[in-house]
Structures are given as C-alpha cells and as structure tokens.
C-alpha cells in the first residue's frame, strides 16, 4: 500500500496512534476536503475478530448524527488494510487544552458537560454506551464546539497497548465500578460516572482517584469515596472555585451504585443548563459579589458584615430608641410587599413568553434542547392556550420533535433487534433498510415510503372521522409506545425521507 495514498485520500500526516490503528490527517482527492482517516494496523488487519470490531465501529458511527459527535464519511479497504474516514476536528482535544491551561473555569466545565451529555443522550438513545470517555476522546473545533469521538472498538486489547505506552492509569482513571467488578450491567450510567471524573479533572487538574499502578486505582474506584471538588488540591496551586450545585452534581455522578446516579444524560444536561442560568442570574452574581467582598460566615452562611449587624442588634438594651425601619408596623408593610412580589414572580409566564421559549427550543440545533423544550414549553403552551395565536406552529414543532425521537428509537430497535411496537414501525424499518442499502435502487425505497404514506393518510383520516377533535387538538400526552401507533408522527417521518430521496433521484 502506498504510504502517501490510502483509497481516494492523500495522507498529510499522522494525528495519533491507538491500540489498534493509526489516525492520519488526509485530503479527499476529488474535493480537497480534510478528513481524519483511521486505518487498522497491519499486524492485526488479518484478525477476523478485530476486523469485525472495526466494522462494528463503522456501523455505530453510521447511526450517529449529532452536532456533538464526530461525523462518519465512508470506509473501505486498501492494500488489505481496512480504513474509514471521519470528520477532522481542527481544534485538538480536551486533553491538549488541559495540558496547556491545567484547569478551566466552572462556567467552561458546565459548557463541556452540557455538550458531552447532549452527545451521550443521542448515543444512548441509539443503544450505544461509549465506555471510554476521557479528555483524549473529546475533540474541540475552533469555535469551541465539543465532538465526541473514538467509540472504543479495541476495548479488549486496549489495556495491553496502553500498558506498553505507560498510560494505563490514565485510561483507568475514568472507569466506573461496574466496569471493574461486573456486578451490574454496563449502561448509560457508566458514561455518567466517567463524566463526573472528567468534570472534576477540568476543575482541579486531578481525576477523583490517582495511583501509582492500575490495580491500586481500580481498588479506589470500587472502595474509596471521592473527595469533594472544593477539597481537592488544585494543580495550579490556586484554590478550586466550584459552585455548590455543581459540586453536588459531581458527587452524584460519582456514586458507586449506578442506581444512585442521575437518571440519564438528558437529566444531567437539563440540570447543568438550569444551573448555568441560575448561577449567571443577577441575584446569584450579587450574592457572589457580597460573599467575595465580605466573606461568608461558616456557621450562618451570611456575609460577615450582615452577621456583625445581627450581633449588634442583640446587644441593644430594652427601652433604647428603635429606628422606624426596625419597628413592627414598618416590617409588616415590607413583609406584605415581599409576599406580593413573591406571588407575582410565581405566576406562570404569559402566552407570548411561553411561545418565545418554545420557539427558541425549536430553533436550537441541539436535539436534547428540543426534547426538553417540547416537555417544558411546547406541551404547556398547547395545554394552557388552546386558542392561542401560535397554536398551529407550536403543535407542528411538538409533533416534529416527537417524530425525531420516534425515529431515534426505531434506529435503536434495529441495533438491539427489539420487536417493533406497531405495523407502522415495521414498515418504516423496511423502507429505511432499502434507503440505507447502497446495492438497491433508490426507487425501491421511494415506493416503500410512498406506500406507507398512503396508508398513514388513510388511517389518520379514519381517526379524525371517528374523533373530529383530533384534527385541531391531537393528544400530545402520549407514551413512547403510544406514539409508535400514532399515524401523524410516521407521516412526518415518511415525508422527510421521501423529500430526501426525491432529491437523490433528481
């Protein structure tokens, strides 16, 4: 095999070496586009088991379509060596950033966590657990967008390769207890444990557990309690600055028992998003400024100046002149004003505000934000404002988001070989297989989707005839299994795929 040419790609240089292969920077001859080219090492390119693992990684990447996951372009074999091309990320990895900066701010840590959890949410919906999260596998483009890569095809042989390179401890530093002792199955919560390790490293420069050898580190993961983030020695020598809500979340991510960790990546993404909004609010910033200026009393949690004033008040003698602002009548007025303000603040937002929030969620390119927005803003809008001026738009957005979720679940079904939940899903999977098969004529897929579309239109019309309210007020409070039997969601998906296929035919 020509060392400078692999398939249709011109090799520009080496980006990295892993346990099973080499990743090159390459240029696609026809367009000049830069790609990252992963090539299976010659010494193991004849091992059928490892070739199957390589092919499995390709199949996994084909299923991934998310702005926070490295894109797959295509693969093949050249000179007997399997290879595949993927998106080249020009900003290096998180490991490179941490080598240079040592630690990041808590705001940056939250942003990394949010983007990582968005990627994990997408992968977990497709039935994929990464199992090997670490800074070297998190890439950053020059705009700061995080991209999750390297889906761990060499899990059985990686330990040996890394031991030879003297980096075993670095890999094991993010390993969840269930990966070590196998008492509970590997799940999405395994990746959440590694996320907790990553967040602690970003904030302090240290992973939760550090040891001189792999065995000692694995024992610590299983038996030792991780220190609190703010108690960790900062690698820069400066005090670690981590807000209490973020510290508590990291504690929960690092629970030994998977059942004690957050429910899933979406839950963590939502918590981090809300946390960032609250910590960035004027009220939180004012409180932080007060704490920074006057210090915090360790017992009361009040700024020291406030604590001193409270102590002075206690020393006042009976009968001493009391200022009007300390008298009962004035305090009563203030209390009434505060209660009135509280009631006003607790009032639910109006139609315009809820629509604005729903629209912002719909326009987001992050599907996790869209799903969260459907639950928090779109469905509440439809429920609270049945005659609202934007009802039709919000209904369409809610249906589109649910349809996307339904397709993700269906593709996950293909991987896990789960039984279809409805005949619609069965027919949709058949059409998808025809669309994804490069050996079949694209018109076959068009015919299959079109036949499904006609059936869906007929069934939807029958449902509306039986219950006319469905036309304007469809039931959105449906479970995933119920959604699989709703014609309107499959109508959206078939129309999407037909439009894409028509473009290919043209």
Short mmCIF file of C-alpha atoms in Angstrom, two decimals:
data_model
loop_
_atom_site.label_atom_id
_atom_site.label_comp_id
_atom_site.label_asym_id
_atom_site.label_seq_id
_atom_site.Cartn_x
_atom_site.Cartn_y
_atom_site.Cartn_z
CA UNK A 1 0.00 0.00 0.00
CA UNK A 2 1.34 3.41 -0.96
CA UNK A 3 2.25 5.17 2.29
CA UNK A 4 1.07 8.51 0.90
CA UNK A 5 -2.18 7.29 -0.65
CA UNK A 6 -4.98 5.29 1.03
CA UNK A 7 -8.07 4.76 -1.07
CA UNK A 8 -9.16 8.13 -2.51
CA UNK A 9 -7.22 10.03 0.17
CA UNK A 10 -3.81 11.68 0.15
CA UNK A 11 -2.05 11.32 3.51
CA UNK A 12 -0.84 14.62 5.00
CA UNK A 13 0.50 13.42 8.35
CA UNK A 14 -0.16 11.37 11.45
CA UNK A 15 -2.65 12.63 14.05
CA UNK A 16 -2.39 9.82 16.58
CA UNK A 17 -1.73 6.16 17.32
CA UNK A 18 -4.09 3.89 19.25
CA UNK A 19 -4.08 0.31 20.44
CA UNK A 20 -5.37 -0.99 17.11
CA UNK A 21 -4.63 1.57 14.48
CA UNK A 22 -3.32 4.90 13.27
CA UNK A 23 -5.28 8.07 12.60
CA UNK A 24 -4.00 10.27 9.77
CA UNK A 25 -4.81 13.74 8.54
CA UNK A 26 -5.76 13.22 4.90
CA UNK A 27 -7.21 15.09 1.92
CA UNK A 28 -10.01 13.74 -0.25
CA UNK A 29 -8.63 13.86 -3.79
CA UNK A 30 -11.85 14.91 -5.52
CA UNK A 31 -12.81 17.88 -3.31
CA UNK A 32 -9.71 18.76 -1.28
CA UNK A 33 -11.68 18.27 1.95
CA UNK A 34 -9.62 17.49 5.06
CA UNK A 35 -10.59 14.31 6.93
CA UNK A 36 -9.31 12.15 9.76
CA UNK A 37 -8.52 8.70 8.34
CA UNK A 38 -8.45 5.74 10.73
CA UNK A 39 -6.51 2.71 9.45
CA UNK A 40 -6.30 -0.70 11.13
CA UNK A 41 -2.70 -1.59 11.98
CA UNK A 42 -1.05 -4.09 9.59
CA UNK A 43 -0.21 -6.53 12.39
CA UNK A 44 -3.85 -7.10 13.29
CA UNK A 45 -5.57 -6.39 9.96
CA UNK A 46 -5.85 -10.14 9.32
CA UNK A 47 -7.52 -10.99 12.65
CA UNK A 48 -11.21 -11.70 11.82
CA UNK A 49 -12.35 -10.84 15.35
CA UNK A 50 -10.69 -7.43 15.31
CA UNK A 51 -11.86 -6.73 11.78
CA UNK A 52 -15.42 -7.39 12.98
CA UNK A 53 -14.88 -4.90 15.81
CA UNK A 54 -13.61 -2.34 13.32
CA UNK A 55 -16.67 -2.90 11.13
CA UNK A 56 -18.92 -2.63 14.19
CA UNK A 57 -17.47 0.78 14.99
CA UNK A 58 -18.29 1.86 11.45
CA UNK A 59 -21.88 0.67 11.88
CA UNK A 60 -22.13 2.61 15.15
CA UNK A 61 -20.82 5.80 13.56
CA UNK A 62 -23.28 5.44 10.69
CA UNK A 63 -26.11 5.63 13.23
CA UNK A 64 -24.72 8.77 14.87
CA UNK A 65 -25.96 12.09 13.50
CA UNK A 66 -25.44 14.80 16.11
CA UNK A 67 -23.55 18.12 16.16
CA UNK A 68 -21.55 16.92 19.20
CA UNK A 69 -20.44 13.60 17.67
CA UNK A 70 -17.72 13.16 15.05
CA UNK A 71 -19.28 12.52 11.62
CA UNK A 72 -18.58 9.37 9.60
CA UNK A 73 -17.93 9.83 5.85
CA UNK A 74 -17.22 6.36 4.48
CA UNK A 75 -14.86 3.39 4.60
CA UNK A 76 -13.14 0.70 2.59
CA UNK A 77 -10.03 -1.46 2.27
CA UNK A 78 -6.72 -0.53 0.69
CA UNK A 79 -3.83 -2.97 0.33
CA UNK A 80 -5.59 -5.36 2.69
CA UNK A 81 -5.96 -2.74 5.43
CA UNK A 82 -9.45 -1.60 6.48
CA UNK A 83 -9.95 2.14 6.89
CA UNK A 84 -12.68 4.71 7.36
CA UNK A 85 -12.85 8.48 7.01
CA UNK A 86 -14.42 10.78 9.57
CA UNK A 87 -14.74 14.45 10.35
CA UNK A 88 -11.45 16.23 11.03
CA UNK A 89 -11.66 18.49 14.10
CA UNK A 90 -9.21 21.36 13.83
CA UNK A 91 -9.04 22.48 17.47
CA UNK A 92 -7.34 19.48 19.06
CA UNK A 93 -8.66 17.53 22.03
CA UNK A 94 -9.70 18.42 25.56
CA UNK A 95 -6.51 16.70 26.68
CA UNK A 96 -4.49 19.24 24.67
CA UNK A 97 -6.41 22.10 26.28
CA UNK A 98 -5.86 20.76 29.80
CA UNK A 99 -2.16 20.21 29.15
CA UNK A 100 -1.87 23.89 28.26
CA UNK A 101 -4.29 25.51 30.72
CA UNK A 102 -4.21 22.92 33.54
CA UNK A 103 -7.77 23.77 34.67
CA UNK A 104 -10.84 25.53 33.28
CA UNK A 105 -13.40 27.78 34.94
CA UNK A 106 -16.63 26.35 36.35
CA UNK A 107 -18.53 28.06 33.52
CA UNK A 108 -16.38 26.26 30.95
CA UNK A 109 -16.78 22.98 32.86
CA UNK A 110 -20.56 23.30 32.69
CA UNK A 111 -20.43 24.02 28.95
CA UNK A 112 -18.24 20.95 28.36
CA UNK A 113 -20.62 18.87 30.49
CA UNK A 114 -23.68 20.12 28.60
CA UNK A 115 -22.23 19.34 25.18
CA UNK A 116 -20.92 15.95 26.29
CA UNK A 117 -24.30 14.99 27.78
CA UNK A 118 -26.06 16.08 24.58
CA UNK A 119 -23.81 13.68 22.64
CA UNK A 120 -24.34 10.89 25.19
CA UNK A 121 -28.10 11.38 25.09
CA UNK A 122 -28.03 10.80 21.32
CA UNK A 123 -25.73 7.78 21.60
CA UNK A 124 -27.65 6.19 24.46
CA UNK A 125 -30.93 6.55 22.54
CA UNK A 126 -29.28 4.56 19.76
CA UNK A 127 -28.31 1.85 22.26
CA UNK A 128 -24.64 2.83 22.32
CA UNK A 129 -22.60 3.16 25.53
CA UNK A 130 -19.23 4.79 24.85
CA UNK A 131 -17.37 3.10 27.76
CA UNK A 132 -14.13 5.01 27.19
CA UNK A 133 -14.76 8.68 27.92
CA UNK A 134 -11.58 10.66 28.60
CA UNK A 135 -10.13 14.04 27.54
CA UNK A 136 -8.28 12.48 24.58
CA UNK A 137 -11.60 11.34 23.07
CA UNK A 138 -13.29 14.74 23.33
CA UNK A 139 -12.37 16.98 20.41
CA UNK A 140 -12.92 20.72 20.03
CA UNK A 141 -13.25 22.75 16.87
CA UNK A 142 -12.00 26.32 16.67
CA UNK A 143 -15.45 27.65 17.57
CA UNK A 144 -15.45 25.72 20.84
CA UNK A 145 -17.94 23.01 19.86
CA UNK A 146 -17.19 19.69 21.51
CA UNK A 147 -17.20 16.50 19.41
CA UNK A 148 -17.28 13.04 20.96
CA UNK A 149 -15.17 10.51 19.08
CA UNK A 150 -13.48 7.09 19.30
CA UNK A 151 -16.22 4.63 20.18
CA UNK A 152 -13.83 2.08 21.65
CA UNK A 153 -13.54 -0.73 19.10
CA UNK A 154 -10.45 -2.12 20.83
CA UNK A 155 -11.73 -2.48 24.35
CA UNK A 156 -10.33 -5.99 24.85
CA UNK A 157 -6.82 -5.16 23.66
CA UNK A 158 -6.51 -1.52 24.68
CA UNK A 159 -5.24 -2.21 28.20
CA UNK A 160 -2.24 -4.09 26.84
CA UNK A 161 -1.45 -1.40 24.33
CA UNK A 162 -1.72 1.36 26.89
CA UNK A 163 0.36 -0.52 29.42
CA UNK A 164 3.12 -0.72 26.86
CA UNK A 165 2.86 3.01 26.39
CA UNK A 166 2.93 3.65 30.14
CA UNK A 167 -0.55 5.22 30.18
CA UNK A 168 -2.76 2.54 31.69
CA UNK A 169 -3.54 4.63 34.77
CA UNK A 170 -4.72 7.48 32.57
CA UNK A 171 -7.32 5.24 30.93
CA UNK A 172 -8.46 3.58 34.15
CA UNK A 173 -8.88 6.96 35.82
CA UNK A 174 -12.40 7.24 34.34
CA UNK A 175 -13.60 3.65 34.78
CA UNK A 176 -16.88 3.08 36.64
CA UNK A 177 -17.05 0.44 39.40
CA UNK A 178 -19.42 -1.75 37.37
CA UNK A 179 -16.84 -1.90 34.57
CA UNK A 180 -14.35 -3.28 37.08
CA UNK A 181 -16.28 -5.87 39.11
CA UNK A 182 -19.17 -6.55 36.73
CA UNK A 183 -21.80 -6.80 39.49
CA UNK A 184 -24.18 -4.62 37.47
CA UNK A 185 -24.57 -4.33 33.69
CA UNK A 186 -22.84 -1.63 31.69
CA UNK A 187 -25.33 1.11 30.86
CA UNK A 188 -25.58 4.79 30.03
CA UNK A 189 -24.90 5.47 33.72
CA UNK A 190 -21.40 4.05 33.18
CA UNK A 191 -20.72 7.01 30.91
CA UNK A 192 -22.20 9.36 33.52
CA UNK A 193 -19.62 8.17 36.08
CA UNK A 194 -16.85 8.99 33.61
CA UNK A 195 -18.48 12.39 33.04
CA UNK A 196 -18.15 13.08 36.77
CA UNK A 197 -14.45 12.14 36.60
CA UNK A 198 -13.97 14.48 33.64
CA UNK A 199 -15.71 17.42 35.32
CA UNK A 200 -13.55 17.02 38.42
CA UNK A 201 -10.40 16.92 36.30
CA UNK A 202 -11.46 20.04 34.38
CA UNK A 203 -11.99 21.96 37.64
CA UNK A 204 -8.98 20.74 39.66
CA UNK A 205 -6.48 19.22 37.25
CA UNK A 206 -6.87 15.89 39.05
CA UNK A 207 -9.12 12.89 38.48
CA UNK A 208 -11.03 11.64 41.56
CA UNK A 209 -8.53 8.85 42.17
CA UNK A 210 -4.82 8.78 41.42
CA UNK A 211 -2.41 5.91 41.99
CA UNK A 212 1.00 4.59 41.01
CA UNK A 213 -0.39 1.46 39.36
CA UNK A 214 -3.63 0.29 37.71
CA UNK A 215 -4.54 -2.23 40.42
CA UNK A 216 -4.49 0.39 43.18
CA UNK A 217 -6.55 2.79 41.10
CA UNK A 218 -9.20 0.17 40.32
CA UNK A 219 -9.49 -0.64 44.03
CA UNK A 220 -10.04 3.05 44.78
CA UNK A 221 -12.82 3.28 42.19
CA UNK A 222 -14.59 0.35 43.85
CA UNK A 223 -13.95 1.03 47.55
CA UNK A 224 -12.85 4.62 48.17
CA UNK A 225 -15.01 7.73 48.43
CA UNK A 226 -14.08 10.54 46.06
CA UNK A 227 -13.13 13.82 47.70
CA UNK A 228 -15.31 16.88 47.27
CA UNK A 229 -14.22 19.07 44.39
CA UNK A 230 -13.52 22.11 46.58
CA UNK A 231 -11.39 19.93 48.89
CA UNK A 232 -9.19 18.74 46.03
CA UNK A 233 -5.72 20.29 45.72
CA UNK A 234 -5.73 22.41 42.57
CA UNK A 235 -2.92 21.54 40.17
CA UNK A 236 -2.25 25.26 39.63
CA UNK A 237 -1.73 25.90 43.34
CA UNK A 238 -4.77 28.19 43.47
CA UNK A 239 -7.98 27.39 45.40
CA UNK A 240 -10.56 25.45 43.42
CA UNK A 241 -13.65 27.52 42.62
CA UNK A 242 -16.67 25.28 42.12
CA UNK A 243 -20.25 26.37 42.87
CA UNK A 244 -22.00 24.16 45.42
CA UNK A 245 -24.71 22.92 42.97
CA UNK A 246 -22.05 21.74 40.52
CA UNK A 247 -20.08 20.07 43.30
CA UNK A 248 -23.19 18.19 44.46
CA UNK A 249 -23.94 17.05 40.90
CA UNK A 250 -20.40 15.69 40.52
CA UNK A 251 -20.82 13.82 43.82
CA UNK A 252 -23.95 12.15 42.45
CA UNK A 253 -22.27 11.29 39.15
CA UNK A 254 -19.50 9.54 41.11
CA UNK A 255 -21.82 7.33 43.16
CA UNK A 256 -20.56 3.73 43.29
CA UNK A 257 -24.05 2.33 42.71
CA UNK A 258 -25.35 3.20 39.21
CA UNK A 259 -28.89 3.42 40.62
CA UNK A 260 -27.79 6.36 42.79
CA UNK A 261 -26.51 8.38 39.84
CA UNK A 262 -28.72 10.77 37.82
CA UNK A 263 -31.38 9.08 35.70
CA UNK A 264 -29.77 9.66 32.30
CA UNK A 265 -27.68 12.06 30.20
CA UNK A 266 -30.73 14.19 29.39
CA UNK A 267 -31.37 14.73 33.11
CA UNK A 268 -27.76 15.85 33.61
CA UNK A 269 -27.91 18.13 30.55
CA UNK A 270 -31.10 19.74 31.87
CA UNK A 271 -29.63 20.18 35.36
CA UNK A 272 -26.45 21.77 34.00
CA UNK A 273 -28.46 24.13 31.77
CA UNK A 274 -30.68 25.28 34.64
CA UNK A 275 -27.66 25.54 36.92
CA UNK A 276 -25.85 27.82 34.49
CA UNK A 277 -28.92 30.05 34.13
CA UNK A 278 -29.31 30.38 37.90
CA UNK A 279 -25.61 30.96 38.58
CA UNK A 280 -25.50 33.62 35.86
CA UNK A 281 -28.62 35.39 37.16
CA UNK A 282 -28.19 38.91 38.66
CA UNK A 283 -29.32 37.61 42.06
CA UNK A 284 -26.64 34.90 42.15
CA UNK A 285 -23.94 37.27 40.93
CA UNK A 286 -24.89 39.84 43.57
CA UNK A 287 -24.72 37.17 46.27
CA UNK A 288 -21.34 36.04 44.98
CA UNK A 289 -20.06 39.62 44.99
CA UNK A 290 -21.23 40.10 48.57
CA UNK A 291 -19.56 36.88 49.61
CA UNK A 292 -16.36 37.85 47.82
CA UNK A 293 -16.27 41.33 49.36
CA UNK A 294 -17.18 40.49 52.94
CA UNK A 295 -16.58 36.79 53.28
CA UNK A 296 -19.09 34.16 54.38
CA UNK A 297 -19.73 33.26 57.97
CA UNK A 298 -19.10 29.49 58.20
CA UNK A 299 -21.97 28.87 60.64
CA UNK A 300 -24.81 31.06 59.37
CA UNK A 301 -23.86 31.23 55.69
CA UNK A 302 -24.45 35.01 55.82
CA UNK A 303 -21.95 37.64 54.69
CA UNK A 304 -19.76 38.58 57.67
CA UNK A 305 -20.94 42.22 57.64
CA UNK A 306 -24.55 41.07 57.92
CA UNK A 307 -23.60 38.75 60.76
CA UNK A 308 -21.93 41.61 62.64
CA UNK A 309 -25.04 43.78 62.31
CA UNK A 310 -27.20 40.97 63.68
CA UNK A 311 -24.87 40.62 66.67
CA UNK A 312 -25.06 44.37 67.38
CA UNK A 313 -28.85 44.29 67.38
CA UNK A 314 -28.86 41.58 70.04
CA UNK A 315 -26.78 43.81 72.32
CA UNK A 316 -29.33 46.66 72.33
CA UNK A 317 -30.90 47.34 75.71
CA UNK A 318 -34.61 47.37 76.37
CA UNK A 319 -36.17 50.82 76.10
CA UNK A 320 -33.46 52.09 73.75
CA UNK A 321 -34.78 54.17 70.83
CA UNK A 322 -35.76 51.95 67.92
CA UNK A 323 -35.50 53.33 64.40
CA UNK A 324 -38.72 53.32 62.35
CA UNK A 325 -37.33 50.74 59.95
CA UNK A 326 -36.93 48.34 62.88
CA UNK A 327 -40.48 48.81 64.19
CA UNK A 328 -43.16 46.17 63.74
CA UNK A 329 -45.53 48.24 61.61
CA UNK A 330 -42.80 49.02 59.05
CA UNK A 331 -41.61 45.41 58.94
CA UNK A 332 -45.21 44.32 58.36
CA UNK A 333 -45.51 46.58 55.32
CA UNK A 334 -42.22 45.24 53.96
CA UNK A 335 -43.37 41.67 54.52
CA UNK A 336 -46.60 42.34 52.61
CA UNK A 337 -44.62 43.86 49.74
CA UNK A 338 -42.27 40.87 49.64
CA UNK A 339 -45.19 38.44 49.65
CA UNK A 340 -46.85 40.36 46.82
CA UNK A 341 -43.64 40.28 44.82
CA UNK A 342 -43.31 36.55 45.51
CA UNK A 343 -46.82 35.87 44.23
CA UNK A 344 -46.07 37.90 41.10
CA UNK A 345 -42.81 36.05 40.50
CA UNK A 346 -44.51 32.67 40.95
CA UNK A 347 -47.20 33.45 38.40
CA UNK A 348 -46.77 31.30 35.28
CA UNK A 349 -45.42 33.15 32.22
CA UNK A 350 -47.93 34.51 29.72
CA UNK A 351 -48.71 33.29 26.21
CA UNK A 352 -46.06 35.42 24.50
CA UNK A 353 -43.30 34.29 26.88
CA UNK A 354 -44.15 30.59 26.63
CA UNK A 355 -44.25 30.87 22.83
CA UNK A 356 -40.86 32.62 22.85
CA UNK A 357 -39.39 29.77 24.92
CA UNK A 358 -40.98 27.12 22.70
CA UNK A 359 -39.70 28.84 19.56
CA UNK A 360 -36.16 29.10 20.97
CA UNK A 361 -36.16 25.38 21.76
CA UNK A 362 -37.44 24.52 18.26
CA UNK A 363 -34.78 26.64 16.56
CA UNK A 364 -31.97 25.01 18.55
CA UNK A 365 -29.76 22.62 16.59
CA UNK A 366 -29.35 20.53 19.75
CA UNK A 367 -31.94 17.76 19.76
CA UNK A 368 -31.61 17.43 23.55
CA UNK A 369 -32.69 21.05 23.92
CA UNK A 370 -35.59 20.40 21.52
CA UNK A 371 -36.80 17.39 23.50
CA UNK A 372 -36.51 19.30 26.75
CA UNK A 373 -38.30 22.28 25.16
CA UNK A 374 -41.16 20.09 23.99
CA UNK A 375 -41.81 18.95 27.55
CA UNK A 376 -41.23 22.29 29.28
CA UNK A 377 -42.62 24.81 26.80
CA UNK A 378 -44.41 23.35 23.75
CA UNK A 379 -46.80 20.99 25.52
CA UNK A 380 -47.56 23.54 28.31
CA UNK A 381 -48.37 26.10 25.59
CA UNK A 382 -50.82 23.70 23.93
CA UNK A 383 -52.37 22.87 27.29
CA UNK A 384 -52.69 26.44 28.63
CA UNK A 385 -53.51 28.29 25.41
CA UNK A 386 -55.79 26.03 23.31
CA UNK A 387 -56.95 29.07 21.32
CA UNK A 388 -53.54 30.78 21.26
CA UNK A 389 -52.49 32.60 18.06
CA UNK A 390 -49.41 30.40 17.68
CA UNK A 391 -51.05 27.07 18.46
CA UNK A 392 -50.62 25.65 14.94
CA UNK A 393 -46.88 26.40 14.89
CA UNK A 394 -46.28 25.00 18.37
CA UNK A 395 -48.31 21.87 17.55
CA UNK A 396 -46.20 21.31 14.44
CA UNK A 397 -42.95 21.77 16.38
CA UNK A 398 -44.07 19.37 19.12
CA UNK A 399 -45.01 16.76 16.52
CA UNK A 400 -41.72 17.19 14.65
CA UNK A 401 -39.71 16.71 17.86
CA UNK A 402 -41.69 13.63 18.83
CA UNK A 403 -41.27 12.22 15.33
CA UNK A 404 -37.49 12.69 15.54
CA UNK A 405 -37.46 10.93 18.88
CA UNK A 406 -39.52 8.11 17.40
CA UNK A 407 -37.02 7.66 14.56
CA UNK A 408 -34.11 7.57 17.03
CA UNK A 409 -35.91 4.85 19.00
CA UNK A 410 -36.62 2.93 15.80
CA UNK A 411 -32.97 3.01 14.76
CA UNK A 412 -32.07 1.86 18.25
CA UNK A 413 -34.52 -1.00 17.74
CA UNK A 414 -32.55 -2.05 14.63
CA UNK A 415 -29.33 -2.28 16.65
CA UNK A 416 -30.80 -4.10 19.66
CA UNK A 417 -33.10 -6.24 17.48
CA UNK A 418 -36.08 -5.31 19.65
CA UNK A 419 -39.52 -6.26 18.34
CA UNK A 420 -41.40 -3.49 16.54
CA UNK A 421 -44.14 -1.77 18.55
CA UNK A 422 -46.53 -1.32 15.62
CA UNK A 423 -47.02 -2.26 11.99
CA UNK A 424 -46.11 1.33 11.10
CA UNK A 425 -42.73 0.84 12.73
CA UNK A 426 -42.20 -2.48 10.94
CA UNK A 427 -42.96 -0.93 7.54
CA UNK A 428 -40.82 2.12 8.33
CA UNK A 429 -37.83 -0.10 9.21
CA UNK A 430 -38.26 -1.99 5.92
CA UNK A 431 -38.22 1.29 3.98
CA UNK A 432 -35.20 2.52 5.97
CA UNK A 433 -33.26 -0.64 5.14
CA UNK A 434 -33.93 -0.07 1.43
CA UNK A 435 -32.86 3.57 1.73
CA UNK A 436 -29.62 2.71 3.55
CA UNK A 437 -28.67 -0.18 1.23
CA UNK A 438 -26.29 1.15 -1.47
CA UNK A 439 -26.85 -2.02 -3.53
CA UNK A 440 -30.57 -1.35 -4.01
CA UNK A 441 -32.17 1.07 -6.43
CA UNK A 442 -33.25 4.24 -4.65
CA UNK A 443 -36.65 3.98 -6.34
CA UNK A 444 -37.39 0.86 -4.27
CA UNK A 445 -37.12 2.93 -1.11
CA UNK A 446 -39.28 5.67 -2.67
CA UNK A 447 -42.01 3.13 -3.45
CA UNK A 448 -41.91 1.66 0.07
CA UNK A 449 -42.12 5.06 1.76
CA UNK A 450 -44.86 6.19 -0.62
CA UNK A 451 -46.96 3.07 0.10
CA UNK A 452 -46.56 3.71 3.82
CA UNK A 453 -47.50 7.37 3.32
CA UNK A 454 -50.77 6.45 1.56
CA UNK A 455 -51.69 4.02 4.32
CA UNK A 456 -50.94 6.59 7.01
CA UNK A 457 -53.08 9.24 5.31
CA UNK A 458 -55.97 6.79 5.16
CA UNK A 459 -55.61 5.74 8.81
CA UNK A 460 -55.25 9.34 10.01
CA UNK A 461 -58.37 10.38 8.10
CA UNK A 462 -60.28 7.49 9.68
CA UNK A 463 -59.09 8.51 13.16
CA UNK A 464 -60.18 12.13 12.62
CA UNK A 465 -63.56 10.96 11.29
CA UNK A 466 -64.07 8.91 14.44
CA UNK A 467 -62.98 11.80 16.69
CA UNK A 468 -63.11 15.22 14.92
CA UNK A 469 -61.34 16.92 17.85
CA UNK A 470 -58.10 15.19 16.81
CA UNK A 471 -57.86 17.45 13.77
CA UNK A 472 -57.21 20.59 15.80
CA UNK A 473 -56.44 19.19 19.24
CA UNK A 474 -54.45 15.95 18.92
CA UNK A 475 -53.47 14.18 22.13
CA UNK A 476 -49.85 15.06 22.84
CA UNK A 477 -49.67 13.42 26.26
CA UNK A 478 -48.62 10.06 24.83
CA UNK A 479 -46.06 7.49 25.88
CA UNK A 480 -43.36 6.24 23.53
CA UNK A 481 -45.28 3.03 22.82
CA UNK A 482 -48.46 5.02 22.14
CA UNK A 483 -46.55 7.33 19.80
CA UNK A 484 -45.50 4.31 17.75
CA UNK A 485 -49.18 3.78 16.93
CA UNK A 486 -49.92 7.42 16.07
CA UNK A 487 -50.14 7.86 12.25
CA UNK A 488 -49.27 11.57 12.32
CA UNK A 489 -45.74 11.03 13.64
CA UNK A 490 -44.99 8.43 10.97
CA UNK A 491 -46.48 10.78 8.36
CA UNK A 492 -43.88 13.39 9.32
CA UNK A 493 -41.04 10.86 9.07
CA UNK A 494 -42.13 9.36 5.76
CA UNK A 495 -42.46 12.85 4.26
CA UNK A 496 -38.94 13.73 5.45
CA UNK A 497 -37.41 10.63 3.89
CA UNK A 498 -39.40 10.96 0.68
CA UNK A 499 -38.18 14.54 0.24
CA UNK A 500 -34.58 13.42 0.78
CA UNK A 501 -34.96 10.50 -1.64
CA UNK A 502 -36.55 12.69 -4.31
CA UNK A 503 -33.52 14.94 -4.12
CA UNK A 504 -31.27 11.92 -4.69
CA UNK A 505 -33.35 10.77 -7.65
CA UNK A 506 -33.24 14.22 -9.24
#
